[in-house]
Short mmCIF file of C-alpha atoms in Angstrom, two decimals:
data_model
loop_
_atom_site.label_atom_id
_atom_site.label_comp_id
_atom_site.label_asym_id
_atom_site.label_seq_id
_atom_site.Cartn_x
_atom_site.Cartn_y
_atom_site.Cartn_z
CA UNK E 1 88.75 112.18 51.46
CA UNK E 2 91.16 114.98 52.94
CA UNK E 3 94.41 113.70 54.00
CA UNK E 4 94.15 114.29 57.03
CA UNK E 5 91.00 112.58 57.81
CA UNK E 6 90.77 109.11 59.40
CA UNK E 7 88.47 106.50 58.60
CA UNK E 8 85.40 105.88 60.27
CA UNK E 9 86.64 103.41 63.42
CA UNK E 10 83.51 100.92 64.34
CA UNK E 11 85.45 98.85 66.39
CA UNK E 12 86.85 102.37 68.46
CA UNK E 13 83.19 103.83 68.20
CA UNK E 14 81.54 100.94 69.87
CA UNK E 15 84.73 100.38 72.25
CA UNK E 16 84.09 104.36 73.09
CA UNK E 17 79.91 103.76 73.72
CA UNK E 18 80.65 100.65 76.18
CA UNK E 19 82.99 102.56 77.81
CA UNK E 20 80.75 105.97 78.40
CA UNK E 21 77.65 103.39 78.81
CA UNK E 22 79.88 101.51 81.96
CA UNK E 23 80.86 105.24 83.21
CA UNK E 24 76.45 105.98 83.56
CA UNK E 25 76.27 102.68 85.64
CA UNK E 26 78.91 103.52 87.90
CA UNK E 27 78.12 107.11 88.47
CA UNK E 28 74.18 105.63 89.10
CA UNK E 29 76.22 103.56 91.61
CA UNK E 30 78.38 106.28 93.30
CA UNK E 31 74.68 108.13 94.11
CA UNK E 32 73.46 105.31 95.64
CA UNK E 33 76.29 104.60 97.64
CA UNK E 34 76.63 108.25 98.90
CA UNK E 35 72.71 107.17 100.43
CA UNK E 36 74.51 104.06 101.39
CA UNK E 37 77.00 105.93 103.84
CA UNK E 38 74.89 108.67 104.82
CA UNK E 39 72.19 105.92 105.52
CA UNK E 40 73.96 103.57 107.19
CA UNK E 41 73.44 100.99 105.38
CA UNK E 42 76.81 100.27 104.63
CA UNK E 43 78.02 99.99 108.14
CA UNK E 44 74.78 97.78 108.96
CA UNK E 45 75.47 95.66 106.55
CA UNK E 46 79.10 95.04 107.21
CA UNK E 47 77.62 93.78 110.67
CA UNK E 48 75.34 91.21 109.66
CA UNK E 49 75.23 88.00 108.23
CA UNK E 50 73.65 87.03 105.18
CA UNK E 51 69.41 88.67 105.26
CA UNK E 52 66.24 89.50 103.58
CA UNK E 53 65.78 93.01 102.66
CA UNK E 54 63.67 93.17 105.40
CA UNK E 55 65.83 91.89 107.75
CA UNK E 56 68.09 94.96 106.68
CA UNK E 57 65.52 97.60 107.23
CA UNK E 58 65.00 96.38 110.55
CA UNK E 59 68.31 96.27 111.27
CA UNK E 60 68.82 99.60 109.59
CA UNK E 61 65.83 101.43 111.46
CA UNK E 62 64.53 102.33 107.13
CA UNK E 63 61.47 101.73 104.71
CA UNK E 64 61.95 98.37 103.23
CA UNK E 65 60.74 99.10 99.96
CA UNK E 66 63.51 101.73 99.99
CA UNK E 67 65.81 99.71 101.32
CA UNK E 68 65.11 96.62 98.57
CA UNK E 69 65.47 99.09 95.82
CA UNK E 70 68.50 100.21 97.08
CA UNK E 71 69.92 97.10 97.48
CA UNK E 72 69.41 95.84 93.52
CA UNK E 73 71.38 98.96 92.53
CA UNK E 74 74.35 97.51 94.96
CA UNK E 75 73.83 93.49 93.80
CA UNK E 76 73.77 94.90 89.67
CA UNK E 77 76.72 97.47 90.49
CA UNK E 78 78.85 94.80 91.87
CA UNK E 79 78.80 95.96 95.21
CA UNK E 80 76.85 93.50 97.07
CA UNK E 81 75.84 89.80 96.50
CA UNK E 82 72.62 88.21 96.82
CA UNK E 83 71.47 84.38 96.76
CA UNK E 84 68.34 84.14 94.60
CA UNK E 85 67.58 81.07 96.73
CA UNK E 86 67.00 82.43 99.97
CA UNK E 87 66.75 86.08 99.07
CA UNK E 88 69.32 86.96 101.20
CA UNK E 89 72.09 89.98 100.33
CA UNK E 90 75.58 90.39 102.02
CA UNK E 91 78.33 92.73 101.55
CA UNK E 92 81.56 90.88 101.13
CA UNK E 93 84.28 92.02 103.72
CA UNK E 94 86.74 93.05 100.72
CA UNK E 95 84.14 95.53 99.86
CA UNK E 96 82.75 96.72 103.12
CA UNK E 97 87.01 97.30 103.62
CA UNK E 98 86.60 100.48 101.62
CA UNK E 99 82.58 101.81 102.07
CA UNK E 100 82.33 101.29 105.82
CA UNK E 101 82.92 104.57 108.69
CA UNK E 102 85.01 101.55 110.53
CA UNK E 103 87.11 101.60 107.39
CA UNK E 104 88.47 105.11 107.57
CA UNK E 105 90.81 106.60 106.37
CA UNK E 106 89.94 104.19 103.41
CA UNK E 107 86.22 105.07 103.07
CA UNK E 108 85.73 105.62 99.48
CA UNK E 109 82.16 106.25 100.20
CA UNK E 110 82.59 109.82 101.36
CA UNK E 111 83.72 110.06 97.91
CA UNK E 112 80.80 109.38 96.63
CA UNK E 113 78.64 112.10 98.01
CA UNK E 114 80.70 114.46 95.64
CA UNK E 115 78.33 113.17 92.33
CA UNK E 116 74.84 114.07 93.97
CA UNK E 117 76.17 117.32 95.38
CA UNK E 118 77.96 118.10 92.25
CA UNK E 119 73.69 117.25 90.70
CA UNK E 120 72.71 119.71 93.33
CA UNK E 121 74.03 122.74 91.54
CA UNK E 122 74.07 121.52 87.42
CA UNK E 123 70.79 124.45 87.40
CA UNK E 124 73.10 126.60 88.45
CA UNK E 125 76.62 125.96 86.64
CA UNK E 126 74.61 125.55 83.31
CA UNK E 127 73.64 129.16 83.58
CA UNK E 128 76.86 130.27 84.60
CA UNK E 129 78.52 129.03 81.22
CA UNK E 130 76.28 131.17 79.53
CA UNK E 131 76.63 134.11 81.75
CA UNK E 132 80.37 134.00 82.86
CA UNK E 133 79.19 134.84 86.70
CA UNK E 134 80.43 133.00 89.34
CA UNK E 135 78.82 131.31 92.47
CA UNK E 136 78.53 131.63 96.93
CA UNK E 137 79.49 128.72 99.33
CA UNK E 138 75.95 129.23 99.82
CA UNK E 139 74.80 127.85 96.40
CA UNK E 140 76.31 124.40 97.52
CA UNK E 141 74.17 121.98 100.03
CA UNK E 142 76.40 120.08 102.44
CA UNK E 143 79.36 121.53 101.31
CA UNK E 144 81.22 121.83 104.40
CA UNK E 145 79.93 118.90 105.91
CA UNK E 146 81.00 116.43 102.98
CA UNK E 147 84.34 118.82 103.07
CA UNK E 148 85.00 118.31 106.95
CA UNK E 149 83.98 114.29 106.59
CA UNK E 150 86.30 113.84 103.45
CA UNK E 151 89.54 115.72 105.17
CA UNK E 152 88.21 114.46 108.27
CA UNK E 153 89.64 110.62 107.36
CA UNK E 154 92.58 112.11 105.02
CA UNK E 155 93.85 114.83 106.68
CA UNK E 156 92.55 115.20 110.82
CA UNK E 157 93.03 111.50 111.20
CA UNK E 158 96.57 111.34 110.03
CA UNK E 159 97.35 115.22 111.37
CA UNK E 160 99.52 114.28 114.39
CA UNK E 161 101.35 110.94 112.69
CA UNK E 162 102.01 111.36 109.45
CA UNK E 163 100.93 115.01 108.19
CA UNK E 164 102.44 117.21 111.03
CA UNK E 165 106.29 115.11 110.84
CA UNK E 166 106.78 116.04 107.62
CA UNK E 167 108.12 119.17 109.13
CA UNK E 168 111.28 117.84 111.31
CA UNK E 169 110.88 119.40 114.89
CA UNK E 170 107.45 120.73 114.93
CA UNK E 171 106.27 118.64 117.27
CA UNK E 172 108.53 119.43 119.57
CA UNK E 173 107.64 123.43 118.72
CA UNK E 174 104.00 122.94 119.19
CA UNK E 175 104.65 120.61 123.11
CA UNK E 176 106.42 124.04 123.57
CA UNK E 177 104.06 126.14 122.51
CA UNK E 178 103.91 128.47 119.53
CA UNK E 179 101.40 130.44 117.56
CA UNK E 180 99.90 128.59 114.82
CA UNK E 181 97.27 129.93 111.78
CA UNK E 182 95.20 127.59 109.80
CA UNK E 183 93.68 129.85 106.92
CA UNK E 184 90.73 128.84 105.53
CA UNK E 185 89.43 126.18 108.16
CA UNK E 186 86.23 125.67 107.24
CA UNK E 187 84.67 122.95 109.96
CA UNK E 188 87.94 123.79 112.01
CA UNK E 189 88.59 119.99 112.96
CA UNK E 190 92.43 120.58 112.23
CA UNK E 191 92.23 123.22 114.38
CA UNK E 192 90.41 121.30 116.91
CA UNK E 193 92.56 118.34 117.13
CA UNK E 194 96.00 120.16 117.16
CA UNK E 195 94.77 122.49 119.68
CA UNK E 196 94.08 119.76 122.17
CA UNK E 197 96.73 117.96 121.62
CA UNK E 198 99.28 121.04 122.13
CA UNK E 199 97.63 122.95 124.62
CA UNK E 200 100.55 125.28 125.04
CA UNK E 201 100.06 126.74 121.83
CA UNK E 202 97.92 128.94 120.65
CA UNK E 203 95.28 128.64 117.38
CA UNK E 204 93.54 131.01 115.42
CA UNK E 205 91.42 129.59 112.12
CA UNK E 206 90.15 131.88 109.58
CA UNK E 207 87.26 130.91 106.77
CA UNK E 208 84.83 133.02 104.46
CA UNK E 209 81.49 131.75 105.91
CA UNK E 210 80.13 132.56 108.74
CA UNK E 211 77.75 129.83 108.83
CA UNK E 212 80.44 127.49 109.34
CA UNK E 213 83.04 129.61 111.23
CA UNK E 214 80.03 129.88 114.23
CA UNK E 215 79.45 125.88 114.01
CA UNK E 216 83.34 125.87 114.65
CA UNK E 217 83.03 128.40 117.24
CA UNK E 218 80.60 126.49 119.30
CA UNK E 219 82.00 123.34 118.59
CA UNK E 220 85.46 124.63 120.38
CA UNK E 221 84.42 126.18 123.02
CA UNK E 222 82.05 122.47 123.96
CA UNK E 223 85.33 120.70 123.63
CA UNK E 224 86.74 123.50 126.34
CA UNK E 225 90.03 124.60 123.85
CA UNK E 226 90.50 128.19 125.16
CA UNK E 227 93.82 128.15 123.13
CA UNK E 228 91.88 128.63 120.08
CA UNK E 229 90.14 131.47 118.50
CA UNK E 230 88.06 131.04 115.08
CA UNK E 231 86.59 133.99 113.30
CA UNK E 232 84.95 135.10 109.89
CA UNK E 233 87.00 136.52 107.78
CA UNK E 234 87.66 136.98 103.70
CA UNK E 235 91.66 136.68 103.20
CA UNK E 236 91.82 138.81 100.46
CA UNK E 237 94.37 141.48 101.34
CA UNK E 238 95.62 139.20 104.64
CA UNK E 239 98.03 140.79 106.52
CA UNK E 240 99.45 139.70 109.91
CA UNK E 241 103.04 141.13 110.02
CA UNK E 242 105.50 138.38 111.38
CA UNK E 243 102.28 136.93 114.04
CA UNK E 244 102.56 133.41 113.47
CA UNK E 245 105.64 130.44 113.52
CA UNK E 246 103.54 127.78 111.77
CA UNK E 247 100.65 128.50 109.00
CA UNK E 248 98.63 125.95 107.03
CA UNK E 249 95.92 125.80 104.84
CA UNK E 250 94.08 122.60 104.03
CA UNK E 251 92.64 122.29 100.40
CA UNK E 252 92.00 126.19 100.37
CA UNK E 253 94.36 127.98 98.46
CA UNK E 254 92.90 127.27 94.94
CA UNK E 255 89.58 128.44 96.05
CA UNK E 256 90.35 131.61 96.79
CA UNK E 257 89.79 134.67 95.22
CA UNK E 258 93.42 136.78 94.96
CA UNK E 259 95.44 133.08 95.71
CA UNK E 260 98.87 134.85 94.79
CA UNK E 261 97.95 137.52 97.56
CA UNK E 262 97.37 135.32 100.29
CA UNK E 263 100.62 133.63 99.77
CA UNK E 264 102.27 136.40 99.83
CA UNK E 265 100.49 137.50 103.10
CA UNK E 266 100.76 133.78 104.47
CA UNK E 267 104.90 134.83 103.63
CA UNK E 268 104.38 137.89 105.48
CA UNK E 269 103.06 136.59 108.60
CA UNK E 270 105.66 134.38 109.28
CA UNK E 271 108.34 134.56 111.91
CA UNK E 272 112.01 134.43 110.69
CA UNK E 273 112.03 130.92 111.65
CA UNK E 274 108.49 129.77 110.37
CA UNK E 275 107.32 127.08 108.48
CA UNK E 276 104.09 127.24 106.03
CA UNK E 277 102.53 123.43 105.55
CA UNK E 278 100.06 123.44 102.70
CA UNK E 279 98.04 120.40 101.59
CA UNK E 280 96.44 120.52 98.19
CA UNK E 281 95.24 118.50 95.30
CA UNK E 282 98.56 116.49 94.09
CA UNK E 283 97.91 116.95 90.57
CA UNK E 284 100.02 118.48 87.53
CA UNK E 285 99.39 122.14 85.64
CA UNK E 286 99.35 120.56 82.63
CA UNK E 287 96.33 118.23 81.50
CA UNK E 288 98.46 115.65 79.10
CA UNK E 289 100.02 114.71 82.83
CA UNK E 290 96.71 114.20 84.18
CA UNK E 291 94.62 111.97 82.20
CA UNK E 292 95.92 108.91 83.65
CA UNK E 293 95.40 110.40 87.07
CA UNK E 294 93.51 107.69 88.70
CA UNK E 295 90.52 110.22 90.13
CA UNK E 296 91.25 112.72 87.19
CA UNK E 297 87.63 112.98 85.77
CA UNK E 298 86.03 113.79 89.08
CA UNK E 299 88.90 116.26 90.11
CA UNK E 300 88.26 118.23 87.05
CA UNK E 301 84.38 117.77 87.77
CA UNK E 302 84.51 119.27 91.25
CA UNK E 303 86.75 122.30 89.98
CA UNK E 304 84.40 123.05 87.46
CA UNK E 305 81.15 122.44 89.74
CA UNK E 306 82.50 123.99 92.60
CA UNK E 307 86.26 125.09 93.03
CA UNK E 308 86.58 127.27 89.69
CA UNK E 309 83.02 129.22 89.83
CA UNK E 310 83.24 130.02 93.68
CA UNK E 311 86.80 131.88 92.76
CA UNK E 312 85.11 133.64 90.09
CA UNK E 313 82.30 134.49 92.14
CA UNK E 314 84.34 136.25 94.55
CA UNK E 315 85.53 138.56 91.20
CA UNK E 316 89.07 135.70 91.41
CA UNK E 317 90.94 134.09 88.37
CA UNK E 318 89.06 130.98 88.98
CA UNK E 319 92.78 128.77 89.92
CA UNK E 320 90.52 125.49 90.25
CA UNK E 321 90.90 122.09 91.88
CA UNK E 322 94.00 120.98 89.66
CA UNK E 323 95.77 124.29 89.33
CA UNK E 324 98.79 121.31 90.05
CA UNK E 325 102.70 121.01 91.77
CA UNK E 326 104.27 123.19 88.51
CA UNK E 327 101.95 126.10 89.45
CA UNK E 328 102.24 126.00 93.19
CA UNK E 329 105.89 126.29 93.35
CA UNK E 330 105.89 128.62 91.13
CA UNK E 331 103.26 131.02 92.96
CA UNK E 332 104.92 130.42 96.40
CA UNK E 333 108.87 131.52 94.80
CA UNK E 334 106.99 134.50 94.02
CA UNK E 335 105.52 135.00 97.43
CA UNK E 336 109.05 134.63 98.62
CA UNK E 337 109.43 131.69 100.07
CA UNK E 338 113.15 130.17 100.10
CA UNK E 339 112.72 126.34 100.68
CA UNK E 340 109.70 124.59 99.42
CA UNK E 341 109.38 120.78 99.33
CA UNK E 342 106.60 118.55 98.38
CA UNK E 343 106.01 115.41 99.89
CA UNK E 344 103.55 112.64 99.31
CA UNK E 345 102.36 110.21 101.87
CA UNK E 346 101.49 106.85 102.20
CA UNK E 347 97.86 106.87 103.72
CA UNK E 348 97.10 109.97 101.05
CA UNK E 349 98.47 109.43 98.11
CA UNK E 350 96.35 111.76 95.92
CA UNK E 351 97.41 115.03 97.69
CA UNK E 352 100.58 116.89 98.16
CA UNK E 353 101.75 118.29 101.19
CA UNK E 354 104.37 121.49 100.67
CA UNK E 355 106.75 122.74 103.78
CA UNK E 356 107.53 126.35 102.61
CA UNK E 357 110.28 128.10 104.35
CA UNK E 358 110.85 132.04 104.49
#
């Protein structure tokens, strides 16, 4: 035996295939309960007392066959109970605390719907590791919408207590007014909510697809904000010359295709006394910090399902989701920023939120 070989570990081998065999049951249970959200079914059964199957679909307005079937994966994933007795199923309130729309901003079911969108594109990604191309926002069903409904309970919900006062006196600048960029704003509901809550500023939201930039579009002018303008626009090579006090960018930066460039641009645009607020995956460069990183596996997952080949597709270095802190201030010194601090907050503790000063 080389020296350097250890012995064949049964009790570590069978330790490893429980393990792996528990990580298929739960990932059969995260699909299920991304149809549980998008269903309903979660928030009807949060409502009701002990019932049939049957009673559920009724409640639920859905087949019942469905429904039943759908229910076992819940009672056998530990999700919901059932009594055999009177065949009756009920969601416990310490679980409906996390899977329920009432429940937000703690609604780990919106989670969920990453696995079956990340199943959506395995076709595609498997090709791409044998041809090195990239992919389009386009490749991706529901993107944006499972994007705008997962920053939606992080990010919009906390924007005005918690995410916007990390930057002592904005407020106070935006009641003023002032101009204010939010690159990359997909759905635009940032956008939406801070410009009707400071309508004496002014808002202007960039993203890359147009699909979604028109949704926002309409969606703004319904809600009557004629302080903000939305447009279509690819940020590679941005450049606004001093045009803006506050910038942001919400879980863009590491999708982008020339990410150094639009810091530097983001750098560029600001006033003398402006302030850049970026919120991004609060993860380490370096993957020994990261594998006890509580969401770690799926983080890496979605960068290399979604983040990492839609950089590459746009001809980018492909930064992905955990490109991590170390990185980030290192890329915005370089842009030229003077100040940067991270913070981490209470509701969100799995992203960082980084107040860049010129």
């Amino acid at each position: 035996m080389n020296a350097t070989t250890k012995p064949f570990d049964a009790a570590r081998s069978e330790a490893f295939a429980e393990r792996f065999g528990s990580g298929l049951n739960q990932a059969a249970t995260a699909i299920m309960a991304s149809l549980g959200h998008r269903s309903g079914l979660f928030d009807t059964l949060a409502d009701l007392p002990p019932s049939t199957s049957a009673e559920i679909a009724q409640a639920s307005g859905l087949v019942e066959r469905y429904v039943r079937e759908w229910l076992a994966v819940m009672v056998t994933g530990g999700v919901v109970e059932y009594d055999a007795a009177t065949r009756t199923y009920r969601l416990p309130p310490e679980h409906a605390a996390w899977l329920t729309r009432s429940a937000s901003p703690n609604n780990i079911a919106v989670m969920a719907q990453f696995i079956p969108f990340m199943g959506a594109i395995e076709d595609v990604i498997l090709d791409r590791f044998m041809s090195g191309g990239g992919t389009c926002y386009h490749d991706y069903p529901r993107f944006h919408e499972v994007m705008a409904e997962d920053s939606g309970q992080t990010v919009v919900a906390a924007l005005t207590d918690h995410v916007l006062p990390v930057v002592p006196g904005l407020i106070e600048r935006l009641e003023d007014g002032i101009d204010v960029l939010d690159a990359g704003c997909g759905a635009g509901r940032a956008l939406m909510t801070m410009a009707a809550r400071f309508p004496n500023s002014r808002f202007v939201g960039y993203d890359l697809c147009r699909d979604v930039v028109e949704k926002a579009q309409a969606a703004a002018r319904q809600a009557g904000l004629s302080n903000l303008r939305i447009e279509a626009r690819d940020l590679t090579g941005f450049h606004e010359p001093a045009a803006y006090d506050f910038v942001t960018t919400f879980d863009a930066v590491h999708d982008q295709k020339d990410p150094e460039g639009l810091l530097a641009g983001i750098r560029g645009a600001l006033r003398s006394d402006g302030v850049y607020l970026m919120q991004d995956i609060g993860g380490s460069s370096y993957l020994e910090n990261n594998i006890d990183h509580p969401f770690g596996p799926l983080l890496y997952a979605v960068s290399c399902m979604h983040c990492t080949p839609v950089s590459l597709g746009q001809g980018g270095v492909g930064l992905g989701t955990m490109w991590g802190w170390e990185l980030a201030e290192s890329m915005l010194k370089e842009a030229g920023f003077s100040t940067i601090d991270r913070h981490t907050l209470p509701h969100d503790p799995f992203n960082m939120y980084v107040v860049s000063r010129p």
